[in-house]
Coordinates of C-alpha atoms in Angstrom, one line a residue:
Chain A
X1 CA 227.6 208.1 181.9
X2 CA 226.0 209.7 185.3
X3 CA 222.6 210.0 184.7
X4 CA 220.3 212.2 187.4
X5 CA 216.7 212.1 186.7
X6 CA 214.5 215.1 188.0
X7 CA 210.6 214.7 188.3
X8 CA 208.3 216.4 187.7
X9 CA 208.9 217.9 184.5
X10 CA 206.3 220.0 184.4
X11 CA 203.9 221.1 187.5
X12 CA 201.1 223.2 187.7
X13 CA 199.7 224.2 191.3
X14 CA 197.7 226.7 193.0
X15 CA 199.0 229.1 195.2
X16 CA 199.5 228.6 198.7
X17 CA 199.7 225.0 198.1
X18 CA 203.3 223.3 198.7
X19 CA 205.5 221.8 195.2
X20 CA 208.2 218.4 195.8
X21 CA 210.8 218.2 193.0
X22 CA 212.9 215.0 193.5
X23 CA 216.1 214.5 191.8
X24 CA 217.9 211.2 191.8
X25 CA 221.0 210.4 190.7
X26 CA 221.0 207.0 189.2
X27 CA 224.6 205.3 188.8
X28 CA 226.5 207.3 190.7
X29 CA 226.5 208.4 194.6
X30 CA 225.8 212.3 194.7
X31 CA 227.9 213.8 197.4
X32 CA 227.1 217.7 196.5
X33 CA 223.7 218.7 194.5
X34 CA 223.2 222.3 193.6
X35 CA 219.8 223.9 193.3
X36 CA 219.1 226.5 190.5
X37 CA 216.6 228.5 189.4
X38 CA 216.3 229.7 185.5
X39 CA 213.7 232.6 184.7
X40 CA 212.5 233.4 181.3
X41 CA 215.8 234.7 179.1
X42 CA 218.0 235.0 182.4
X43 CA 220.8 232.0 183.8
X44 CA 220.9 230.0 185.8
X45 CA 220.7 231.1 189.7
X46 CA 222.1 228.8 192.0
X47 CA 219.7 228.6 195.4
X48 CA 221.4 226.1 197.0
X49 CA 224.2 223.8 197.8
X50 CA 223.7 220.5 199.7
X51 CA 225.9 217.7 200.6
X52 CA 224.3 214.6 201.3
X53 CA 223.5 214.2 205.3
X54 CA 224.0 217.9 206.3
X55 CA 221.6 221.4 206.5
X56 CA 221.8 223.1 203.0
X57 CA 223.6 226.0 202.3
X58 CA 221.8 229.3 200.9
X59 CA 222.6 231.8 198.7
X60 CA 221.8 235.3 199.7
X61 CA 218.3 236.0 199.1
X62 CA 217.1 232.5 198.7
X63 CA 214.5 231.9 201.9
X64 CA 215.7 228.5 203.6
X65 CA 211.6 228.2 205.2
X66 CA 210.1 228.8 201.8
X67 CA 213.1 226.5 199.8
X68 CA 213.3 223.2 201.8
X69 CA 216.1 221.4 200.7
X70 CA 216.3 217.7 201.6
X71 CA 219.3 215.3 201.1
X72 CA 219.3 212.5 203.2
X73 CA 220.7 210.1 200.7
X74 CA 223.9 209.7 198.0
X75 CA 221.2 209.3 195.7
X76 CA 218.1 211.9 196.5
X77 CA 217.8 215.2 197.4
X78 CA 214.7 217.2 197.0
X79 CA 213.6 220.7 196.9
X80 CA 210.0 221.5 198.1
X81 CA 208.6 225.0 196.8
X82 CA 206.0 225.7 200.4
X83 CA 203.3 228.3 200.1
X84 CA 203.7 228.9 196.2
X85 CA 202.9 231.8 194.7
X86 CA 202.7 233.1 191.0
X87 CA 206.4 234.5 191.3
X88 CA 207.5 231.5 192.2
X89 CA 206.9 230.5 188.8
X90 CA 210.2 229.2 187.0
X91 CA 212.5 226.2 185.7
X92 CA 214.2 224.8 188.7
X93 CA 217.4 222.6 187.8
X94 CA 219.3 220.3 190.0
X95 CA 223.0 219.4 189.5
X96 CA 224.8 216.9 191.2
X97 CA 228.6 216.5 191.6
X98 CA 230.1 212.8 193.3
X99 CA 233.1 212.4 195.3
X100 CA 236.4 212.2 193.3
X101 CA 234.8 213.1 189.8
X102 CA 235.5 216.5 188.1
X103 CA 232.1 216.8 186.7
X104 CA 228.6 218.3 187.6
X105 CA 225.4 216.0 186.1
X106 CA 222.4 218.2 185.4
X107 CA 218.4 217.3 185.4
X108 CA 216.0 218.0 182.9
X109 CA 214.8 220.9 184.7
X110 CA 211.4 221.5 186.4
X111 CA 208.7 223.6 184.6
X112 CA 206.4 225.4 188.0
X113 CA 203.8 227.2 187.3
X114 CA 201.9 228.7 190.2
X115 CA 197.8 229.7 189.1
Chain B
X1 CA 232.5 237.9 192.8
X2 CA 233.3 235.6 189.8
X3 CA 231.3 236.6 186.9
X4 CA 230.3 234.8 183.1
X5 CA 229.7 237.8 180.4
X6 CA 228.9 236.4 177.0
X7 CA 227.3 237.8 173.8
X8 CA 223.4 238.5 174.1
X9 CA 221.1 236.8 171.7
X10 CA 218.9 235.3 170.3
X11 CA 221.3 234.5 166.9
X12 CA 220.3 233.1 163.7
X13 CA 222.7 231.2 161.0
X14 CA 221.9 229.5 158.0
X15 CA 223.0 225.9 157.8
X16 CA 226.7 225.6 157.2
X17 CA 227.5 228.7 158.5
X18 CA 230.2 229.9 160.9
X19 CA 229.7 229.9 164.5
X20 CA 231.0 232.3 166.9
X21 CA 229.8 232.8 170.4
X22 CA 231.9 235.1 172.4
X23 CA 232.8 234.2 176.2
X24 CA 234.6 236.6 178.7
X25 CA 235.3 235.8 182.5
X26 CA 236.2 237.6 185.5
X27 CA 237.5 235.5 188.3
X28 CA 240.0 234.9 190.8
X29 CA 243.0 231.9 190.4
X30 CA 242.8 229.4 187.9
X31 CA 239.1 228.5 186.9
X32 CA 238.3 225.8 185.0
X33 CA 235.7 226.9 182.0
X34 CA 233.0 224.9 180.5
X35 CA 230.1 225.4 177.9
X36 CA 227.0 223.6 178.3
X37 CA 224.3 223.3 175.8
X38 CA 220.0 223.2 176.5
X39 CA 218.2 222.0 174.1
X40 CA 214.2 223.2 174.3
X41 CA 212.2 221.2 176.9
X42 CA 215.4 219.4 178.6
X43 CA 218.5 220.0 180.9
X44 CA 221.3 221.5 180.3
X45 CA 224.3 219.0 178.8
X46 CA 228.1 219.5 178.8
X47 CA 229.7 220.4 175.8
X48 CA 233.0 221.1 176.7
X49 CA 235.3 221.9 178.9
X50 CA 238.7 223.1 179.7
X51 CA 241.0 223.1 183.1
X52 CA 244.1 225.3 182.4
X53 CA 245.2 228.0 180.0
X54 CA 245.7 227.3 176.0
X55 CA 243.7 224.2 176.7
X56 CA 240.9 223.5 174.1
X57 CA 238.1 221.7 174.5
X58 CA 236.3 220.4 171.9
X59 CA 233.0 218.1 171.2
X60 CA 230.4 217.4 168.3
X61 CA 232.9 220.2 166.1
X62 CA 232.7 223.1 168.4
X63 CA 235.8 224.5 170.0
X64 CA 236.3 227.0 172.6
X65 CA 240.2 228.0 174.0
X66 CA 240.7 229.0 177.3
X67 CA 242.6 232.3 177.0
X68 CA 244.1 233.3 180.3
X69 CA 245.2 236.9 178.4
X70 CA 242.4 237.8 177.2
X71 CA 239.9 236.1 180.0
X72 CA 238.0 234.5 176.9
X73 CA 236.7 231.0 176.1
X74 CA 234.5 231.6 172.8
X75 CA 232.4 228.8 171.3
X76 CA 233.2 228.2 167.4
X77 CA 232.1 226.0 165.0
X78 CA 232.8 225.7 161.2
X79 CA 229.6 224.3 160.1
X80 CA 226.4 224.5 161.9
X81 CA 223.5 222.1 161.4
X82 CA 219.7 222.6 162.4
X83 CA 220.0 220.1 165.3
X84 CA 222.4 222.7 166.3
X85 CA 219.8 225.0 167.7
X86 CA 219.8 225.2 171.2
X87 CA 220.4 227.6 174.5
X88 CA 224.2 227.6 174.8
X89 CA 225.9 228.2 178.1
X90 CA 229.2 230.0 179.2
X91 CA 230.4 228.6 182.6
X92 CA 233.0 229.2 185.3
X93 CA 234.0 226.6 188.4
X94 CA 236.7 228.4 190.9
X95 CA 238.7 225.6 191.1
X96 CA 240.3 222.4 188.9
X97 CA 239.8 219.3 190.3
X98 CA 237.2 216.9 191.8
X99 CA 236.0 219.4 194.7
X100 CA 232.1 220.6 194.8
X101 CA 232.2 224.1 193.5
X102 CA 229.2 226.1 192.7
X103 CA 229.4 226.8 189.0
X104 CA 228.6 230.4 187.5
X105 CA 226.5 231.1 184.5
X106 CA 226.6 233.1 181.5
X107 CA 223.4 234.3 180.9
X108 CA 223.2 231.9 177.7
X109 CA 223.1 232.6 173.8
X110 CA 219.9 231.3 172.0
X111 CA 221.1 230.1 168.5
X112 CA 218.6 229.3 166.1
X113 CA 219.5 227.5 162.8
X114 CA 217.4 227.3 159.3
X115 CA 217.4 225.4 156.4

């Protein structure tokens, strides 16, 4: 079945410093990927929707500059956490969704924690 | 907005026990429902899922029915095992169908099972 792997699992930084999180999708082309955030005991928050070649779009609250979404391929978009601070702190989960298939394909979830 | 209320956590069942987890939606149209399952350190997984009213999903013995009156799709299962335990998630998409829709969360149920 579609398989997206998200990297890191786990990252520790300090803050001010800037966080990558890759997802790639690996046997299927990822036309949409969705960006969420989990805190402690809460949902999922969606941040983000991009489709692959075009500018992200935001949900209300989510800072575009601090949030850099990148999709420049059907099989990688990334989300870059800049200028990290401690509340930043959180599991970030990407989910992608391909063309023509009535299904969403999660990661295994990023685990930042911002010192 | 389009909204995911189901029941508060954490729960705790003895092995071979009943399983309910109660799921109520508020949405516009004809949502498709889904529950998704995290289990600790990793993504979150489809369960099941169902497009249209007085469908039922089901996978690995749970059920859930999509119940257009009553706005419900609760998770049951007759028998719970330990490898049951897990982070269980209520979700809504807007539409049926292959598009890219943002999904919407429940806040999840923690279930916890014991020897």
């Amino acid at each position: 079945g579609a398989v997206v792997s998200q990297h890191p699992s786990r990252v520790i930084c300090k803050s001010g410093t800037s966080v990558k999180i890759e997802c790639r999708s690996l046997d299927f082309q990822a036309t949409t990927m969705f960006w969420y955030r989990q805190f402690p005991k809460q949902s999922l928050m969606l941040m983000a929707t991009s489709n692959e070649g075009s500018k992200a779009t935001y949900e209300q609250g989510v800072e575009k500059d601090k949030f850099l979404i990148n999709h420049a391929s059907l099989t990688l978009s990334t989300l870059t956490v800049t200028s990290a601070h401690p509340e930043d702190s959180s599991f970030y989960i990407c989910s992608a969704r391909a063309s023509g298939y009535d299904g969403y394909t999660f990661g295994s979830g990023t685990r930042l924690t911002v010192v | 907005g389009d909204s995911v209320t189901q029941m508060e956590g954490p729960v705790t069942l003895s092995e071979e026990a009943f399983l309910t987890i109660n799921c109520t939606y508020t949405a516009t149209g004809y949502p498709s429902l889904f529950w998704y399952v995290q289990y600790p350190g990793e993504g979150l997984q489809l369960l099941l899922k169902a497009t249209k009213a007085d469908d039922k999903g089901s996978n690995k013995g749970f059920e859930a029915t999509y119940r257009k009156e009553t706005t419900s799709f609760h998770l049951e299962k007759g028998s719970v095992q330990v490898s049951d335990s897990a982070v269980y998630f209520c979700a809504l998409s807007p539409y049926s169908g292959a598009g890219s829709y943002q999904l919407t969360f429940g806040k999840g149920t923690k279930l916890s099972v014991i020897p």
